[in-house]
């Protein structure tokens, strides 16, 4: 239900209902037809999570899925470059700056950055330039918060580099081969190699940077675009007649979408069931694109890419998933010990 209402609202409506946050929350949270389904949904999610942790069904399926995803780790840099290079090129040619809500024509800059990311040329430097450009633009146009994923995405690219296939990889291979003419003229090969050796120690943080960046974006969209701006969210519900799709109060659509996005964001930030949460996020993005046909696709490509990266990498360090995995390992070892004790003569 919440998925089809989760969008960048300012991209699909021009006006918003004249309703304040306090008025909206007061009316919504005193309506049993709004509060009831919200509490029921929350309890159902908690029961599902508790049941999974208690039973842990399909262990072999989960292990096989993780093994399959691990085989794609080498493509993560390429996936990130595509996910942010294409939106930058599209923004340049469409006449807006990163977000369709910021109609500033910086065609040459964005197209150049986008193509350099796609080719994988000077990738880390280009990602840092793009990140600085976004942050400077955010000070000038706070609406760029709608595309907050650019912070986490570009930071992740700057951390992990270009990977393969990329122009950086090819040039480094040629420059690193003894006897090549290019080696004599390449001014950055040795410095780049030393930098890569230094930053390589931090590359395991890639999943953490990605999930925190994506999670923060979800929180901003859920809280900032729905819970704190119910007028524009209600306008989306009205424009697409969502109450006809599912006959519930409009307030339930708004609160359900906002709380769902915020909950997904918090789960990603703390690293709770990261792969499952990323899968739910991809489902929501896909549902949104079909349900809201005039929501610009390019505005979601970076989100798709980051969620796909988390499907591959999992949570990474500093995550609740690590703690749960440790508990599961301890439980499995305890079960094995008990089994051996029973079987012993």
Tab-separated table of C-alpha atoms in Angstrom:
chain	number	residue	atom	x	y	z
A	1	UNK	CA	0.000	0.000	0.000
A	2	UNK	CA	2.702	2.477	0.992
A	3	UNK	CA	4.930	1.670	-1.953
A	4	UNK	CA	2.827	3.288	-4.636
A	5	UNK	CA	2.712	6.543	-2.706
A	6	UNK	CA	6.454	6.703	-2.172
A	7	UNK	CA	7.862	9.132	-4.678
A	8	UNK	CA	9.592	12.454	-5.083
A	9	UNK	CA	6.321	14.346	-4.640
A	10	UNK	CA	7.557	17.643	-6.020
A	11	UNK	CA	8.233	15.935	-9.356
A	12	UNK	CA	4.589	14.985	-9.972
A	13	UNK	CA	2.475	17.761	-8.390
A	14	UNK	CA	2.690	21.537	-8.492
A	15	UNK	CA	0.312	22.435	-5.668
A	16	UNK	CA	-0.242	21.074	-2.197
A	17	UNK	CA	-3.154	20.994	0.191
A	18	UNK	CA	-3.315	23.741	2.788
A	19	UNK	CA	-2.877	21.603	5.890
A	20	UNK	CA	-0.409	22.028	8.719
A	21	UNK	CA	1.652	19.254	10.262
A	22	UNK	CA	-0.005	19.585	13.669
A	23	UNK	CA	-3.507	19.614	12.223
A	24	UNK	CA	-2.763	16.629	9.993
A	25	UNK	CA	-1.239	14.524	12.771
A	26	UNK	CA	-3.980	15.399	15.243
A	27	UNK	CA	-6.745	14.388	12.853
A	28	UNK	CA	-4.929	11.291	11.631
A	29	UNK	CA	-3.817	9.904	14.985
A	30	UNK	CA	-7.301	10.264	16.474
A	31	UNK	CA	-8.921	8.355	13.610
A	32	UNK	CA	-9.204	4.627	14.433
A	33	UNK	CA	-9.373	3.803	10.719
A	34	UNK	CA	-5.890	5.290	10.392
A	35	UNK	CA	-4.276	4.263	13.664
A	36	UNK	CA	-5.672	0.719	13.587
A	37	UNK	CA	-4.093	-0.364	10.283
A	38	UNK	CA	-0.813	1.359	11.199
A	39	UNK	CA	-0.574	-0.489	14.519
A	40	UNK	CA	-1.663	-3.733	12.882
A	41	UNK	CA	0.991	-3.379	10.195
A	42	UNK	CA	3.696	-2.578	12.739
A	43	UNK	CA	2.777	-5.599	14.865
A	44	UNK	CA	2.728	-7.817	11.793
A	45	UNK	CA	6.244	-6.687	10.822
A	46	UNK	CA	7.527	-7.247	14.367
A	47	UNK	CA	5.940	-10.704	14.449
A	48	UNK	CA	7.488	-11.544	11.079
A	49	UNK	CA	10.954	-10.420	12.205
A	50	UNK	CA	10.658	-12.225	15.551
A	51	UNK	CA	9.428	-15.392	13.872
A	52	UNK	CA	12.274	-15.334	11.382
A	53	UNK	CA	14.899	-14.881	14.102
A	54	UNK	CA	13.358	-17.694	16.149
A	55	UNK	CA	12.947	-20.215	13.338
A	56	UNK	CA	15.460	-19.033	10.693
A	57	UNK	CA	13.764	-20.911	7.830
A	58	UNK	CA	15.410	-21.741	4.500
A	59	UNK	CA	19.023	-21.572	5.738
A	60	UNK	CA	20.402	-23.289	2.634
A	61	UNK	CA	18.448	-20.971	0.332
A	62	UNK	CA	19.784	-17.914	2.154
A	63	UNK	CA	23.337	-19.258	2.045
A	64	UNK	CA	23.061	-20.029	-1.680
A	65	UNK	CA	21.694	-16.551	-2.383
A	66	UNK	CA	24.543	-14.904	-0.483
A	67	UNK	CA	27.080	-17.027	-2.344
A	68	UNK	CA	25.555	-16.031	-5.677
A	69	UNK	CA	25.590	-12.349	-4.716
A	70	UNK	CA	29.233	-12.566	-3.644
A	71	UNK	CA	30.111	-13.588	-7.200
A	72	UNK	CA	28.992	-10.141	-8.410
A	73	UNK	CA	31.173	-8.073	-6.080
A	74	UNK	CA	33.605	-7.321	-8.880
A	75	UNK	CA	30.855	-5.472	-10.754
A	76	UNK	CA	29.929	-3.151	-7.867
A	77	UNK	CA	32.131	-0.206	-8.994
A	78	UNK	CA	30.741	-0.471	-12.537
A	79	UNK	CA	27.177	-0.602	-11.180
A	80	UNK	CA	27.722	2.529	-9.100
A	81	UNK	CA	29.335	4.419	-11.988
A	82	UNK	CA	26.406	3.627	-14.281
A	83	UNK	CA	23.837	4.471	-11.594
A	84	UNK	CA	25.155	8.000	-11.161
A	85	UNK	CA	26.755	8.666	-14.545
A	86	UNK	CA	23.484	8.216	-16.446
A	87	UNK	CA	21.435	10.572	-14.191
A	88	UNK	CA	24.133	13.245	-14.484
A	89	UNK	CA	24.086	13.023	-18.287
A	90	UNK	CA	20.277	13.065	-18.296
A	91	UNK	CA	20.193	16.079	-15.974
A	92	UNK	CA	22.635	17.950	-18.206
A	93	UNK	CA	20.672	17.375	-21.391
A	94	UNK	CA	17.304	17.966	-19.684
A	95	UNK	CA	18.290	21.373	-18.312
A	96	UNK	CA	18.211	20.800	-14.562
A	97	UNK	CA	20.861	20.421	-11.869
A	98	UNK	CA	20.816	16.859	-10.433
A	99	UNK	CA	17.181	17.160	-9.264
A	100	UNK	CA	14.328	17.859	-11.716
A	101	UNK	CA	13.055	20.353	-9.127
A	102	UNK	CA	16.154	22.557	-9.621
A	103	UNK	CA	15.867	23.981	-13.133
A	104	UNK	CA	19.421	25.253	-13.521
A	105	UNK	CA	21.158	24.548	-16.827
A	106	UNK	CA	24.677	23.204	-16.171
A	107	UNK	CA	24.806	20.995	-19.231
A	108	UNK	CA	28.530	20.924	-19.947
A	109	UNK	CA	29.584	20.221	-16.355
A	110	UNK	CA	27.070	17.456	-15.691
A	111	UNK	CA	27.440	15.757	-19.070
A	112	UNK	CA	31.230	15.778	-18.713
A	113	UNK	CA	31.088	14.331	-15.199
A	114	UNK	CA	28.533	11.749	-16.270
A	115	UNK	CA	30.517	10.521	-19.273
A	116	UNK	CA	33.735	10.380	-17.248
A	117	UNK	CA	31.964	8.205	-14.691
A	118	UNK	CA	30.579	5.939	-17.403
A	119	UNK	CA	33.999	5.557	-19.026
A	120	UNK	CA	35.687	5.187	-15.651
A	121	UNK	CA	38.313	7.853	-16.316
A	122	UNK	CA	39.804	9.652	-13.281
A	123	UNK	CA	36.902	8.074	-11.449
A	124	UNK	CA	37.689	8.956	-7.853
A	125	UNK	CA	38.549	12.551	-8.703
A	126	UNK	CA	35.396	12.951	-10.801
A	127	UNK	CA	33.255	11.517	-8.000
A	128	UNK	CA	34.749	13.971	-5.509
A	129	UNK	CA	34.168	16.886	-7.895
A	130	UNK	CA	30.555	15.791	-8.318
A	131	UNK	CA	30.142	15.458	-4.551
A	132	UNK	CA	31.523	18.951	-3.932
A	133	UNK	CA	29.269	20.362	-6.683
A	134	UNK	CA	26.242	18.732	-5.058
A	135	UNK	CA	27.085	20.027	-1.579
A	136	UNK	CA	27.702	23.557	-2.871
A	137	UNK	CA	24.414	23.390	-4.772
A	138	UNK	CA	22.629	22.101	-1.664
A	139	UNK	CA	23.595	25.265	0.207
A	140	UNK	CA	22.114	27.342	-2.604
A	141	UNK	CA	19.105	25.135	-3.403
A	142	UNK	CA	17.951	23.071	-0.378
A	143	UNK	CA	15.521	21.266	-2.703
A	144	UNK	CA	18.505	19.125	-3.716
A	145	UNK	CA	17.803	17.133	-0.549
A	146	UNK	CA	15.367	15.265	-2.794
A	147	UNK	CA	18.449	13.632	-4.330
A	148	UNK	CA	20.405	13.081	-1.127
A	149	UNK	CA	21.517	9.683	-2.452
A	150	UNK	CA	24.147	11.539	-4.489
A	151	UNK	CA	26.134	12.063	-1.281
A	152	UNK	CA	26.335	8.387	-0.392
A	153	UNK	CA	26.621	7.242	-4.010
A	154	UNK	CA	29.432	9.576	-5.047
A	155	UNK	CA	31.248	8.979	-1.745
A	156	UNK	CA	31.020	5.230	-2.400
A	157	UNK	CA	32.474	5.689	-5.904
A	158	UNK	CA	35.303	7.818	-4.521
A	159	UNK	CA	36.017	5.061	-2.004
A	160	UNK	CA	35.911	2.016	-4.286
A	161	UNK	CA	37.227	3.573	-7.522
A	162	UNK	CA	36.503	2.559	-11.088
A	163	UNK	CA	36.884	-1.205	-11.004
A	164	UNK	CA	36.559	-3.133	-14.262
A	165	UNK	CA	35.776	-2.473	-17.069
A	166	UNK	CA	37.067	1.089	-17.016
A	167	UNK	CA	39.466	3.431	-18.753
A	168	UNK	CA	41.388	3.770	-15.490
A	169	UNK	CA	42.067	0.044	-15.402
A	170	UNK	CA	43.247	-0.051	-19.010
A	171	UNK	CA	45.534	2.961	-18.640
A	172	UNK	CA	47.001	1.638	-15.400
A	173	UNK	CA	47.705	-1.696	-17.044
A	174	UNK	CA	49.469	-0.024	-19.975
A	175	UNK	CA	51.396	2.338	-17.704
A	176	UNK	CA	52.374	-0.527	-15.431
A	177	UNK	CA	53.784	-2.643	-18.251
A	178	UNK	CA	57.528	-2.319	-18.645
A	179	UNK	CA	58.718	-0.992	-22.003
A	180	UNK	CA	55.532	0.771	-23.095
A	181	UNK	CA	55.783	4.249	-24.577
A	182	UNK	CA	52.770	5.430	-22.568
A	183	UNK	CA	54.561	4.493	-19.335
A	184	UNK	CA	57.173	7.169	-20.043
A	185	UNK	CA	54.588	9.935	-20.353
A	186	UNK	CA	52.011	8.906	-17.738
A	187	UNK	CA	52.339	11.505	-14.960
A	188	UNK	CA	50.016	9.913	-12.419
A	189	UNK	CA	50.568	6.143	-12.492
A	190	UNK	CA	52.889	5.889	-9.488
A	191	UNK	CA	50.941	8.392	-7.419
A	192	UNK	CA	47.682	6.668	-8.288
A	193	UNK	CA	49.135	3.285	-7.376
A	194	UNK	CA	50.321	4.581	-4.001
A	195	UNK	CA	46.936	6.167	-3.320
A	196	UNK	CA	45.114	2.946	-4.223
A	197	UNK	CA	47.272	0.981	-1.815
A	198	UNK	CA	46.452	3.473	0.933
A	199	UNK	CA	42.708	3.669	0.335
A	200	UNK	CA	42.452	-0.090	-0.184
A	201	UNK	CA	42.399	-0.516	3.590
A	202	UNK	CA	39.141	1.453	3.718
A	203	UNK	CA	37.337	-0.202	0.798
A	204	UNK	CA	35.592	-2.745	3.114
A	205	UNK	CA	33.580	0.258	4.345
A	206	UNK	CA	31.828	0.496	0.958
A	207	UNK	CA	28.633	-1.296	2.102
A	208	UNK	CA	28.483	0.888	5.217
A	209	UNK	CA	28.809	4.106	3.213
A	210	UNK	CA	26.206	2.888	0.726
A	211	UNK	CA	23.585	1.771	3.237
A	212	UNK	CA	23.961	4.871	5.413
A	213	UNK	CA	23.662	7.088	2.326
A	214	UNK	CA	20.607	5.242	1.036
A	215	UNK	CA	19.064	5.018	4.500
A	216	UNK	CA	19.459	8.745	5.122
A	217	UNK	CA	17.765	9.428	1.775
A	218	UNK	CA	14.803	7.263	2.776
A	219	UNK	CA	14.475	9.058	6.106
A	220	UNK	CA	14.585	12.474	4.416
A	221	UNK	CA	11.955	11.461	1.846
A	222	UNK	CA	9.683	9.757	4.365
A	223	UNK	CA	9.865	12.370	7.101
A	224	UNK	CA	10.589	15.534	5.114
A	225	UNK	CA	8.360	14.897	2.099
A	226	UNK	CA	5.440	13.167	3.786
A	227	UNK	CA	5.217	13.455	7.563
A	228	UNK	CA	6.377	17.087	7.698
A	229	UNK	CA	4.757	18.091	4.382
A	230	UNK	CA	1.439	16.241	4.404
A	231	UNK	CA	-0.119	18.782	2.038
A	232	UNK	CA	2.006	17.769	-0.936
A	233	UNK	CA	1.670	14.064	-0.135
A	234	UNK	CA	-2.112	14.402	0.039
A	235	UNK	CA	-1.998	16.131	-3.360
A	236	UNK	CA	-0.249	13.050	-4.805
A	237	UNK	CA	-2.923	10.771	-3.338
A	238	UNK	CA	-5.626	12.973	-4.864
A	239	UNK	CA	-3.968	13.331	-8.260
A	240	UNK	CA	-3.622	9.588	-8.803
A	241	UNK	CA	-6.884	8.707	-7.018
A	242	UNK	CA	-5.051	6.226	-4.802
A	243	UNK	CA	-8.044	5.880	-2.503
A	244	UNK	CA	-9.823	4.189	-5.404
A	245	UNK	CA	-6.970	1.702	-5.745
A	246	UNK	CA	-7.192	0.862	-2.045
A	247	UNK	CA	-10.234	2.354	-0.253
A	248	UNK	CA	-8.569	3.735	2.857
A	249	UNK	CA	-8.396	7.319	4.168
A	250	UNK	CA	-5.877	9.561	2.358
A	251	UNK	CA	-4.179	10.189	5.703
A	252	UNK	CA	-3.417	6.481	5.946
A	253	UNK	CA	-1.746	6.559	2.554
A	254	UNK	CA	0.467	9.461	3.641
A	255	UNK	CA	1.329	8.147	7.091
A	256	UNK	CA	1.819	4.623	5.797
A	257	UNK	CA	4.182	5.737	3.048
A	258	UNK	CA	6.097	8.147	5.293
A	259	UNK	CA	6.529	5.711	8.172
A	260	UNK	CA	7.453	2.871	5.815
A	261	UNK	CA	10.168	4.929	4.141
A	262	UNK	CA	11.461	6.164	7.483
A	263	UNK	CA	11.518	2.623	8.894
A	264	UNK	CA	13.369	1.311	5.835
A	265	UNK	CA	15.849	4.162	6.183
A	266	UNK	CA	16.531	3.450	9.851
A	267	UNK	CA	16.890	-0.280	9.130
A	268	UNK	CA	19.470	0.483	6.435
A	269	UNK	CA	21.382	2.955	8.602
A	270	UNK	CA	21.756	0.453	11.456
A	271	UNK	CA	22.281	-2.452	9.046
A	272	UNK	CA	19.286	-4.590	10.010
A	273	UNK	CA	18.357	-7.281	7.473
A	274	UNK	CA	20.204	-5.215	4.883
A	275	UNK	CA	19.711	-7.431	1.848
A	276	UNK	CA	16.016	-7.956	2.601
A	277	UNK	CA	15.513	-4.236	3.202
A	278	UNK	CA	17.296	-3.410	-0.057
A	279	UNK	CA	15.020	-5.879	-1.852
A	280	UNK	CA	11.928	-4.183	-0.384
A	281	UNK	CA	13.329	-0.820	-1.481
A	282	UNK	CA	13.759	-2.043	-5.067
A	283	UNK	CA	10.191	-3.371	-5.017
A	284	UNK	CA	8.913	0.021	-3.828
A	285	UNK	CA	10.868	1.903	-6.513
A	286	UNK	CA	9.530	-0.408	-9.216
A	287	UNK	CA	5.958	-0.115	-7.976
A	288	UNK	CA	6.264	3.661	-7.874
A	289	UNK	CA	7.466	3.858	-11.480
A	290	UNK	CA	4.457	1.859	-12.668
A	291	UNK	CA	1.927	3.570	-10.393
A	292	UNK	CA	3.109	7.150	-11.037
A	293	UNK	CA	3.837	7.237	-14.777
A	294	UNK	CA	5.000	10.869	-14.866
A	295	UNK	CA	7.501	10.496	-12.008
A	296	UNK	CA	10.873	10.971	-13.785
A	297	UNK	CA	12.752	7.675	-14.059
A	298	UNK	CA	16.181	9.328	-13.891
A	299	UNK	CA	15.369	10.584	-10.395
A	300	UNK	CA	15.363	6.974	-9.176
A	301	UNK	CA	18.310	5.417	-11.024
A	302	UNK	CA	20.804	6.216	-8.258
A	303	UNK	CA	18.456	4.713	-5.654
A	304	UNK	CA	18.084	1.548	-7.718
A	305	UNK	CA	21.851	1.295	-8.065
A	306	UNK	CA	22.599	1.732	-4.356
A	307	UNK	CA	19.931	-0.790	-3.338
A	308	UNK	CA	21.310	-3.249	-5.903
A	309	UNK	CA	24.802	-2.782	-4.477
A	310	UNK	CA	23.512	-3.679	-1.011
A	311	UNK	CA	21.887	-6.821	-2.381
A	312	UNK	CA	25.359	-7.838	-3.527
A	313	UNK	CA	27.489	-6.722	-0.589
A	314	UNK	CA	25.161	-7.066	2.358
A	315	UNK	CA	25.517	-4.789	5.361
A	316	UNK	CA	29.288	-4.582	5.713
A	317	UNK	CA	30.947	-3.597	9.007
A	318	UNK	CA	29.308	-1.776	11.933
A	319	UNK	CA	25.874	-3.304	11.382
A	320	UNK	CA	23.243	-5.094	13.451
A	321	UNK	CA	23.434	-7.907	10.901
A	322	UNK	CA	26.962	-8.656	12.122
A	323	UNK	CA	25.671	-9.103	15.670
A	324	UNK	CA	22.796	-11.310	14.496
A	325	UNK	CA	25.200	-13.416	12.441
A	326	UNK	CA	27.386	-13.877	15.522
A	327	UNK	CA	24.380	-14.987	17.571
A	328	UNK	CA	23.330	-17.386	14.825
A	329	UNK	CA	26.858	-18.837	14.687
A	330	UNK	CA	26.928	-19.303	18.465
A	331	UNK	CA	23.525	-20.990	18.358
A	332	UNK	CA	24.631	-23.347	15.578
A	333	UNK	CA	27.791	-24.278	17.480
A	334	UNK	CA	25.750	-24.906	20.644
A	335	UNK	CA	23.318	-27.143	18.735
A	336	UNK	CA	26.236	-29.061	17.224
A	337	UNK	CA	27.814	-29.509	20.667
A	338	UNK	CA	24.564	-30.808	22.138
A	339	UNK	CA	24.161	-33.193	19.205
A	340	UNK	CA	27.673	-34.559	19.675
A	341	UNK	CA	27.018	-35.007	23.415
A	342	UNK	CA	23.868	-37.019	22.720
A	343	UNK	CA	25.594	-39.203	20.114
A	344	UNK	CA	28.625	-39.848	22.320
A	345	UNK	CA	28.772	-43.365	23.901
